[in-house]
Tab-separated table of N, CA and C in Angstrom:
chain	number	residue	atom	x	y	z
A	1	MET	N	-178.699	-203.971	-51.978
A	1	MET	CA	-177.483	-204.785	-52.109
A	1	MET	C	-176.155	-203.675	-52.280
A	2	LYS	N	-175.543	-203.360	-50.370
A	2	LYS	CA	-174.912	-202.885	-50.321
A	2	LYS	C	-174.108	-201.934	-50.941
A	3	LYS	N	-173.422	-200.970	-51.421
A	3	LYS	CA	-172.995	-200.689	-52.355
A	3	LYS	C	-170.901	-200.174	-51.689
A	4	GLU	N	-169.782	-200.733	-52.226
A	4	GLU	CA	-169.129	-201.075	-50.991
A	4	GLU	C	-168.255	-199.964	-51.163
A	5	LYS	N	-167.647	-199.333	-50.916
A	5	LYS	CA	-166.807	-197.658	-50.679
A	5	LYS	C	-165.463	-198.076	-50.715
A	6	ILE	N	-164.920	-197.277	-51.466
A	6	ILE	CA	-163.751	-197.532	-52.649
A	6	ILE	C	-162.394	-196.383	-51.556
A	7	ASN	N	-162.075	-196.503	-51.497
A	7	ASN	CA	-160.710	-196.423	-50.325
A	7	ASN	C	-159.563	-195.932	-50.777
A	8	TYR	N	-159.310	-196.316	-52.604
A	8	TYR	CA	-158.310	-196.106	-53.207
A	8	TYR	C	-158.268	-195.781	-54.816
A	9	PHE	N	-157.709	-195.717	-55.586
A	9	PHE	CA	-157.329	-194.671	-56.784
A	9	PHE	C	-156.647	-194.381	-57.127
A	10	ILE	N	-156.045	-194.242	-58.330
A	10	ILE	CA	-154.838	-194.052	-59.111
A	10	ILE	C	-154.996	-191.930	-59.682
A	11	VAL	N	-154.010	-191.939	-59.245
A	11	VAL	CA	-153.448	-190.551	-59.883
A	11	VAL	C	-152.639	-190.820	-61.339
A	12	GLU	N	-152.842	-190.408	-62.057
A	12	GLU	CA	-152.117	-190.347	-63.660
A	12	GLU	C	-150.914	-189.173	-63.322
A	13	ILE	N	-149.747	-189.381	-63.638
A	13	ILE	CA	-148.668	-187.890	-63.642
A	13	ILE	C	-148.635	-188.463	-65.223
A	14	GLU	N	-149.069	-187.766	-65.726
A	14	GLU	CA	-148.926	-188.235	-67.416
A	14	GLU	C	-147.899	-187.566	-67.650
A	15	LEU	N	-146.527	-185.975	-66.885
A	15	LEU	CA	-145.954	-185.945	-67.645
A	15	LEU	C	-144.581	-186.675	-67.549
A	16	TYR	N	-144.738	-187.757	-65.972
A	16	TYR	CA	-143.637	-188.804	-66.639
A	16	TYR	C	-143.673	-190.067	-66.785
A	17	SER	N	-145.003	-189.805	-67.824
A	17	SER	CA	-145.906	-191.837	-67.254
A	17	SER	C	-146.391	-192.149	-66.813
A	18	THR	N	-146.218	-191.654	-65.412
A	18	THR	CA	-146.008	-193.126	-64.117
A	18	THR	C	-147.906	-192.618	-63.620
A	19	ASP	N	-148.064	-193.815	-62.525
A	19	ASP	CA	-149.436	-194.195	-61.407
A	19	ASP	C	-148.883	-193.850	-60.244
A	20	LEU	N	-149.347	-192.997	-59.791
A	20	LEU	CA	-150.035	-193.340	-58.439
A	20	LEU	C	-151.159	-193.493	-57.584
A	21	LEU	N	-151.344	-195.051	-56.677
A	21	LEU	CA	-151.893	-195.655	-56.936
A	21	LEU	C	-152.027	-194.678	-55.383
A	22	VAL	N	-153.121	-194.556	-54.934
A	22	VAL	CA	-153.111	-193.792	-53.076
A	22	VAL	C	-154.404	-194.903	-52.406
A	23	VAL	N	-154.068	-195.156	-51.648
A	23	VAL	CA	-155.321	-195.823	-50.974
A	23	VAL	C	-154.929	-195.337	-49.389
A	24	VAL	N	-156.594	-195.130	-49.052
A	24	VAL	CA	-156.581	-194.452	-48.032
A	24	VAL	C	-157.362	-195.750	-46.500
A	25	GLY	N	-156.807	-196.094	-45.418
A	25	GLY	CA	-157.121	-197.468	-44.552
A	25	GLY	C	-156.905	-198.130	-44.941
A	26	ASP	N	-158.100	-198.908	-44.781
A	26	ASP	CA	-157.586	-200.685	-45.129
A	26	ASP	C	-156.878	-200.839	-46.874
A	27	ILE	N	-155.746	-201.284	-47.107
A	27	ILE	CA	-155.934	-202.514	-48.037
A	27	ILE	C	-156.900	-203.077	-49.115
A	28	GLU	N	-156.789	-204.324	-47.965
A	28	GLU	CA	-157.849	-205.132	-48.691
A	28	GLU	C	-157.951	-205.019	-50.151
A	29	GLY	N	-159.167	-204.354	-50.401
A	29	GLY	CA	-160.073	-203.881	-51.207
A	29	GLY	C	-158.789	-203.293	-52.993
A	30	ALA	N	-157.500	-202.534	-52.364
A	30	ALA	CA	-156.524	-202.559	-53.179
A	30	ALA	C	-156.481	-203.115	-53.293
A	31	ILE	N	-155.871	-204.184	-52.809
A	31	ILE	CA	-154.551	-205.688	-53.120
A	31	ILE	C	-155.552	-206.752	-54.324
A	32	LYS	N	-156.922	-206.486	-54.376
A	32	LYS	CA	-157.760	-207.354	-55.002
A	32	LYS	C	-157.844	-206.789	-56.438
A	33	TRP	N	-157.207	-205.780	-55.733
A	33	TRP	CA	-157.769	-204.818	-57.635
A	33	TRP	C	-156.174	-205.215	-58.266
A	34	LEU	N	-155.710	-204.764	-57.529
A	34	LEU	CA	-153.829	-205.015	-58.140
A	34	LEU	C	-154.551	-205.970	-58.439
A	35	GLU	N	-154.239	-207.326	-57.320
A	35	GLU	CA	-154.567	-208.829	-58.794
A	35	GLU	C	-155.206	-209.227	-59.551
A	36	ASN	N	-155.913	-208.151	-60.163
A	36	ASN	CA	-156.640	-208.454	-61.602
A	36	ASN	C	-156.237	-207.368	-62.139
A	37	LYS	N	-154.939	-206.853	-61.912
A	37	LYS	CA	-154.082	-205.962	-63.112
A	37	LYS	C	-152.971	-206.181	-63.079
A	38	ASN	N	-152.582	-207.738	-63.208
A	38	ASN	CA	-151.714	-208.308	-63.223
A	38	ASN	C	-149.909	-207.909	-62.590
A	39	VAL	N	-150.714	-207.349	-60.761
A	39	VAL	CA	-149.096	-206.877	-60.217
A	39	VAL	C	-148.171	-207.981	-60.187
A	40	SER	N	-147.126	-208.076	-59.969
A	40	SER	CA	-145.877	-208.668	-59.885
A	40	SER	C	-146.786	-209.177	-58.244
A	41	GLU	N	-146.646	-211.437	-57.793
A	41	GLU	CA	-146.573	-211.093	-56.187
A	41	GLU	C	-145.635	-210.447	-55.478
A	42	ASP	N	-144.704	-210.186	-56.055
A	42	ASP	CA	-143.072	-209.102	-55.094
A	42	ASP	C	-144.222	-207.791	-54.904
A	43	ASP	N	-144.541	-207.470	-55.474
A	43	ASP	CA	-144.965	-206.162	-55.713
A	43	ASP	C	-146.332	-206.188	-54.227
A	44	ILE	N	-147.049	-206.992	-54.201
A	44	ILE	CA	-147.956	-206.490	-53.675
A	44	ILE	C	-147.828	-207.060	-52.042
A	45	GLU	N	-146.509	-208.172	-52.218
A	45	GLU	CA	-146.396	-208.431	-50.885
A	45	GLU	C	-145.164	-206.960	-50.499
A	46	PHE	N	-144.663	-206.701	-51.524
A	46	PHE	CA	-144.191	-205.207	-50.246
A	46	PHE	C	-145.038	-204.708	-49.520
A	47	ILE	N	-146.228	-204.257	-50.590
A	47	ILE	CA	-147.300	-202.683	-50.594
A	47	ILE	C	-147.687	-203.601	-49.465
A	48	LYS	N	-148.177	-205.076	-48.584
A	48	LYS	CA	-148.547	-205.307	-47.636
A	48	LYS	C	-147.236	-204.539	-46.741
A	49	SER	N	-146.213	-205.754	-46.864
A	49	SER	CA	-145.371	-205.351	-45.747
A	49	SER	C	-144.793	-204.289	-45.793
A	50	SER	N	-145.209	-203.184	-46.366
A	50	SER	CA	-144.775	-202.000	-46.274
A	50	SER	C	-145.200	-200.946	-45.458
A	51	CYS	N	-147.691	-201.634	-45.488
A	51	CYS	CA	-148.477	-200.957	-43.934
A	51	CYS	C	-148.368	-201.843	-43.342
A	52	GLU	N	-147.826	-202.632	-43.063
A	52	GLU	CA	-147.918	-203.429	-41.708
A	52	GLU	C	-146.810	-202.602	-40.474
A	53	ASN	N	-145.929	-201.857	-40.925
A	53	ASN	CA	-145.342	-200.913	-39.956
A	53	ASN	C	-145.796	-200.446	-39.102
A	54	GLY	N	-147.147	-200.021	-39.305
A	54	GLY	CA	-148.375	-199.210	-38.327
A	54	GLY	C	-147.715	-197.743	-37.927
A	55	SER	N	-146.913	-197.297	-38.921
A	55	SER	CA	-146.920	-195.291	-39.053
A	55	SER	C	-147.830	-195.680	-40.530
A	56	GLN	N	-147.907	-194.015	-39.994
A	56	GLN	CA	-149.364	-193.673	-40.092
A	56	GLN	C	-149.144	-193.554	-41.972
A	57	GLY	N	-148.312	-193.241	-42.554
A	57	GLY	CA	-148.059	-192.971	-43.894
A	57	GLY	C	-146.976	-194.307	-44.939
A	58	THR	N	-147.379	-194.766	-46.000
A	58	THR	CA	-146.348	-195.369	-46.314
A	58	THR	C	-146.049	-194.638	-47.451
A	59	THR	N	-144.963	-194.932	-48.596
A	59	THR	CA	-144.998	-194.772	-49.836
A	59	THR	C	-144.144	-196.112	-50.360
A	60	GLY	N	-143.695	-195.893	-51.380
A	60	GLY	CA	-143.027	-196.627	-52.423
A	60	GLY	C	-142.943	-196.642	-53.544
A	61	LEU	N	-142.142	-197.458	-53.809
A	61	LEU	CA	-142.105	-197.659	-55.833
A	61	LEU	C	-142.315	-199.434	-56.261
A	62	LEU	N	-143.034	-199.693	-57.389
A	62	LEU	CA	-143.673	-200.398	-57.054
A	62	LEU	C	-141.960	-201.068	-59.010
A	63	SER	N	-141.852	-203.027	-59.116
A	63	SER	CA	-141.134	-203.132	-60.013
A	63	SER	C	-141.359	-202.271	-61.794
A	64	ASN	N	-143.143	-201.833	-61.234
A	64	ASN	CA	-143.406	-201.443	-62.581
A	64	ASN	C	-143.233	-200.058	-62.700
A	65	ASN	N	-142.414	-199.969	-61.792
A	65	ASN	CA	-142.414	-197.725	-61.651
A	65	ASN	C	-143.467	-196.882	-61.279
A	66	ALA	N	-144.308	-197.673	-60.768
A	66	ALA	CA	-145.477	-197.157	-60.359
A	66	ALA	C	-145.454	-196.807	-58.784
A	67	LEU	N	-145.719	-195.785	-58.350
A	67	LEU	CA	-145.498	-196.000	-57.336
A	67	LEU	C	-147.045	-195.975	-56.487
A	68	PHE	N	-146.776	-195.803	-54.808
A	68	PHE	CA	-148.257	-196.277	-54.258
A	68	PHE	C	-147.820	-194.797	-52.757
A	69	ILE	N	-148.753	-194.981	-52.381
A	69	ILE	CA	-148.813	-193.829	-51.307
A	69	ILE	C	-150.774	-194.704	-50.207
A	70	ARG	N	-149.498	-195.244	-49.136
A	70	ARG	CA	-150.963	-195.871	-48.217
A	70	ARG	C	-151.094	-194.785	-46.919
A	71	LEU	N	-151.830	-194.088	-46.688
A	71	LEU	CA	-152.712	-193.263	-45.645
A	71	LEU	C	-153.020	-193.906	-44.640
A	72	LEU	N	-153.133	-193.551	-43.370
A	72	LEU	CA	-154.150	-195.064	-42.102
A	72	LEU	C	-155.449	-194.195	-42.358
A	73	HIS	N	-155.246	-192.730	-41.721
A	73	HIS	CA	-156.545	-192.098	-42.173
A	73	HIS	C	-156.139	-190.918	-43.016
A	74	SER	N	-157.724	-190.318	-43.211
A	74	SER	CA	-157.862	-189.651	-44.517
A	74	SER	C	-157.892	-188.812	-44.390
A	75	PRO	N	-156.942	-187.505	-45.182
A	75	PRO	CA	-156.403	-186.674	-44.800
A	75	PRO	C	-157.899	-185.099	-44.190
A	76	THR	N	-158.357	-185.439	-43.751
A	76	THR	CA	-159.096	-184.139	-42.967
A	76	THR	C	-158.873	-183.644	-41.401
A	77	THR	N	-157.803	-183.332	-40.950
A	77	THR	CA	-157.102	-182.594	-39.718
A	77	THR	C	-155.591	-181.828	-40.141
A	78	PRO	N	-155.458	-181.140	-39.733
A	78	PRO	CA	-154.532	-180.216	-40.253
A	78	PRO	C	-153.088	-181.600	-40.020
A	79	GLU	N	-153.137	-182.874	-38.596
A	79	GLU	CA	-152.079	-183.293	-39.291
A	79	GLU	C	-152.259	-184.451	-40.060
A	80	TYR	N	-153.624	-184.860	-40.819
A	80	TYR	CA	-153.103	-185.504	-41.359
A	80	TYR	C	-152.645	-184.910	-42.973
A	81	LYS	N	-153.065	-184.445	-42.675
A	81	LYS	CA	-153.127	-183.357	-43.779
A	81	LYS	C	-151.223	-182.961	-43.864
A	82	GLY	N	-151.110	-182.757	-43.263
A	82	GLY	CA	-149.423	-183.021	-42.679
A	82	GLY	C	-148.830	-183.984	-43.405
A	83	ILE	N	-149.155	-185.510	-42.845
A	83	ILE	CA	-148.694	-187.427	-43.172
A	83	ILE	C	-149.226	-186.694	-44.815
A	84	LEU	N	-150.152	-186.442	-45.015
A	84	LEU	CA	-150.118	-186.520	-46.537
A	84	LEU	C	-148.788	-186.334	-47.288
A	85	VAL	N	-148.858	-184.613	-47.131
A	85	VAL	CA	-148.029	-184.309	-47.817
A	85	VAL	C	-145.867	-184.468	-47.562
A	86	HIS	N	-145.948	-185.830	-46.158
A	86	HIS	CA	-145.194	-185.564	-46.181
A	86	HIS	C	-144.728	-187.053	-47.011
A	87	GLU	N	-145.821	-187.791	-47.612
A	87	GLU	CA	-145.791	-188.566	-48.077
A	87	GLU	C	-145.572	-188.163	-49.582
A	88	VAL	N	-146.474	-187.157	-50.523
A	88	VAL	CA	-146.193	-186.539	-51.546
A	88	VAL	C	-144.598	-186.737	-51.604
A	89	PHE	N	-144.352	-185.723	-50.654
A	89	PHE	CA	-142.706	-185.541	-50.913
A	89	PHE	C	-141.876	-186.853	-52.053
A	90	HIS	N	-142.199	-187.706	-50.986
A	90	HIS	CA	-141.217	-188.851	-51.114
A	90	HIS	C	-141.948	-189.326	-52.436
A	91	VAL	N	-142.958	-189.254	-52.884
A	91	VAL	CA	-143.080	-189.773	-54.155
A	91	VAL	C	-142.785	-188.402	-55.213
A	92	THR	N	-142.097	-187.440	-55.174
A	92	THR	CA	-142.275	-186.149	-55.487
A	92	THR	C	-140.543	-186.908	-55.868
A	93	SER	N	-139.886	-187.182	-54.280
A	93	SER	CA	-138.366	-187.559	-54.320
A	93	SER	C	-138.217	-188.725	-55.466
A	94	ILE	N	-138.634	-189.355	-54.745
A	94	ILE	CA	-138.290	-190.664	-56.040
A	94	ILE	C	-138.657	-190.711	-57.240
A	95	LEU	N	-140.508	-190.659	-57.862
A	95	LEU	CA	-140.456	-189.591	-59.133
A	95	LEU	C	-138.448	-188.658	-59.681
A	96	LEU	N	-138.760	-187.767	-59.174
A	96	LEU	CA	-137.801	-187.057	-60.216
A	96	LEU	C	-136.647	-187.371	-59.806
A	97	ARG	N	-135.604	-187.782	-58.940
A	97	ARG	CA	-134.745	-188.729	-58.550
A	97	ARG	C	-134.323	-189.956	-59.763
A	98	SER	N	-135.461	-190.179	-60.494
A	98	SER	CA	-135.896	-191.476	-61.225
A	98	SER	C	-135.824	-191.032	-62.642
A	99	ARG	N	-135.447	-189.950	-62.219
A	99	ARG	CA	-135.765	-189.393	-63.825
A	99	ARG	C	-134.433	-188.549	-63.851
A	100	GLY	N	-133.248	-188.650	-62.979
A	100	GLY	CA	-132.217	-187.825	-62.298
A	100	GLY	C	-132.375	-186.574	-62.038
A	101	MET	N	-132.993	-186.284	-61.465
A	101	MET	CA	-132.942	-184.988	-61.025
A	101	MET	C	-132.880	-184.893	-59.635
A	102	SER	N	-131.933	-184.811	-58.568
A	102	SER	CA	-132.078	-184.831	-57.829
A	102	SER	C	-132.458	-183.308	-57.064
A	103	LEU	N	-132.625	-183.324	-55.839
A	103	LEU	CA	-133.074	-182.291	-55.218
A	103	LEU	C	-131.826	-181.234	-55.193
A	104	VAL	N	-131.201	-180.245	-55.911
A	104	VAL	CA	-130.737	-178.869	-54.827
A	104	VAL	C	-131.901	-177.553	-55.349
A	105	LYS	N	-130.625	-176.360	-55.277
A	105	LYS	CA	-131.459	-175.408	-55.062
A	105	LYS	C	-132.300	-175.192	-57.327
A	106	GLU	N	-131.407	-175.241	-58.173
A	106	GLU	CA	-131.533	-175.071	-59.349
A	106	GLU	C	-133.180	-176.546	-59.978
A	107	SER	N	-133.720	-176.796	-58.967
A	107	SER	CA	-134.808	-177.700	-59.641
A	107	SER	C	-135.569	-177.949	-58.302
A	108	GLU	N	-135.361	-176.875	-57.374
A	108	GLU	CA	-136.595	-177.277	-56.258
A	108	GLU	C	-138.125	-176.768	-56.741
A	109	GLU	N	-137.934	-175.477	-58.234
A	109	GLU	CA	-139.408	-175.457	-58.653
A	109	GLU	C	-140.192	-176.323	-59.367
A	110	ALA	N	-139.204	-177.553	-59.732
A	110	ALA	CA	-139.943	-178.715	-60.506
A	110	ALA	C	-140.230	-179.173	-59.074
A	111	TYR	N	-139.660	-180.045	-57.916
A	111	TYR	CA	-139.872	-180.625	-57.385
A	111	TYR	C	-140.795	-180.031	-56.921
A	112	ALA	N	-140.908	-178.352	-56.553
A	112	ALA	CA	-142.191	-177.656	-55.770
A	112	ALA	C	-143.915	-177.768	-56.551
A	113	TYR	N	-143.828	-177.632	-57.715
A	113	TYR	CA	-144.704	-177.661	-58.816
A	113	TYR	C	-145.344	-179.520	-58.773
A	114	LEU	N	-144.144	-180.718	-58.718
A	114	LEU	CA	-144.931	-181.851	-58.479
A	114	LEU	C	-145.427	-182.270	-57.289
A	115	LEU	N	-144.746	-180.999	-56.372
A	115	LEU	CA	-145.034	-181.780	-55.238
A	115	LEU	C	-146.804	-181.363	-55.151
A	116	GLU	N	-147.036	-179.728	-55.290
A	116	GLU	CA	-148.610	-179.446	-55.705
A	116	GLU	C	-149.702	-180.109	-56.284
A	117	PHE	N	-148.718	-180.745	-57.906
A	117	PHE	CA	-149.730	-181.514	-58.770
A	117	PHE	C	-149.965	-182.292	-58.162
A	118	ILE	N	-149.045	-183.170	-57.678
A	118	ILE	CA	-149.660	-184.517	-57.038
A	118	ILE	C	-150.772	-184.819	-55.894
A	119	TYR	N	-150.443	-183.384	-54.655
A	119	TYR	CA	-151.202	-183.127	-53.653
A	119	TYR	C	-152.764	-182.854	-53.718
A	120	ARG	N	-152.659	-182.099	-54.846
A	120	ARG	CA	-154.228	-181.365	-55.331
A	120	ARG	C	-154.651	-182.047	-56.421
A	121	LYS	N	-154.258	-183.329	-57.282
A	121	LYS	CA	-154.960	-184.685	-57.733
A	121	LYS	C	-155.254	-185.661	-56.039
A	122	ILE	N	-154.579	-185.532	-55.593
A	122	ILE	CA	-154.921	-186.585	-54.011
A	122	ILE	C	-156.188	-185.752	-53.630
A	123	VAL	N	-156.236	-184.922	-53.534
A	123	VAL	CA	-157.201	-184.440	-52.179
A	123	VAL	C	-158.409	-184.300	-53.372
A	124	GLU	N	-158.059	-183.478	-54.637
A	124	GLU	CA	-159.270	-183.734	-55.227
A	124	GLU	C	-160.287	-184.884	-55.464
A	125	LYS	N	-159.883	-186.345	-55.578
A	125	LYS	CA	-160.112	-187.370	-55.775
A	125	LYS	C	-160.774	-188.067	-54.006
A	126	ILE	N	-159.710	-187.701	-53.228
A	126	ILE	CA	-160.670	-188.368	-52.012
A	126	ILE	C	-161.856	-187.578	-51.251
A	127	GLU	N	-161.625	-186.752	-52.009
A	127	GLU	CA	-163.464	-185.489	-52.124
A	127	GLU	C	-164.498	-186.345	-52.688
A	128	GLU	N	-164.019	-186.418	-54.350
A	128	GLU	CA	-165.044	-187.118	-55.069
A	128	GLU	C	-165.277	-188.026	-54.889
A	129	PHE	N	-164.691	-189.234	-54.112
A	129	PHE	CA	-165.281	-190.623	-53.435
A	129	PHE	C	-165.602	-190.427	-52.255
A	130	LYS	N	-165.531	-188.979	-51.546
A	130	LYS	CA	-165.637	-189.050	-49.893
A	130	LYS	C	-165.414	-190.151	-49.091
A	131	ILE	N	-164.160	-189.468	-49.485
A	131	ILE	CA	-162.629	-190.877	-48.530
A	131	ILE	C	-162.959	-190.726	-46.960
A	132	LYS	N	-163.568	-190.661	-46.110
A	132	LYS	CA	-163.316	-190.406	-44.252
A	132	LYS	C	-162.368	-191.209	-44.232
């Protein structure tokens, strides 16, 4: 029996009590997983529709305040790494704005540290799961 290759994972952002679902490539396995986690049908439809726009990356906020990133390709090239950074910036902005912190000169360091943390965790998980 062939073992199913996992192409999605959760990054826990404990400081902000938030989870980030990251999906690389096809979303079907992640959708099945989400259905078993009692995620609302509206959120599942939101994820599906967000991933149908043909973009290389997508970011969104779910009704339970969890976040998701979907990357069409694993970040193995400078172009795809740039797309990951772009999406992580969106996640960082959504998360910190939801906590009342706008991006201004005085908050740049908080944004930069959170962006670095999320990016590093995603790259570590992609390497751990050998997602290509």
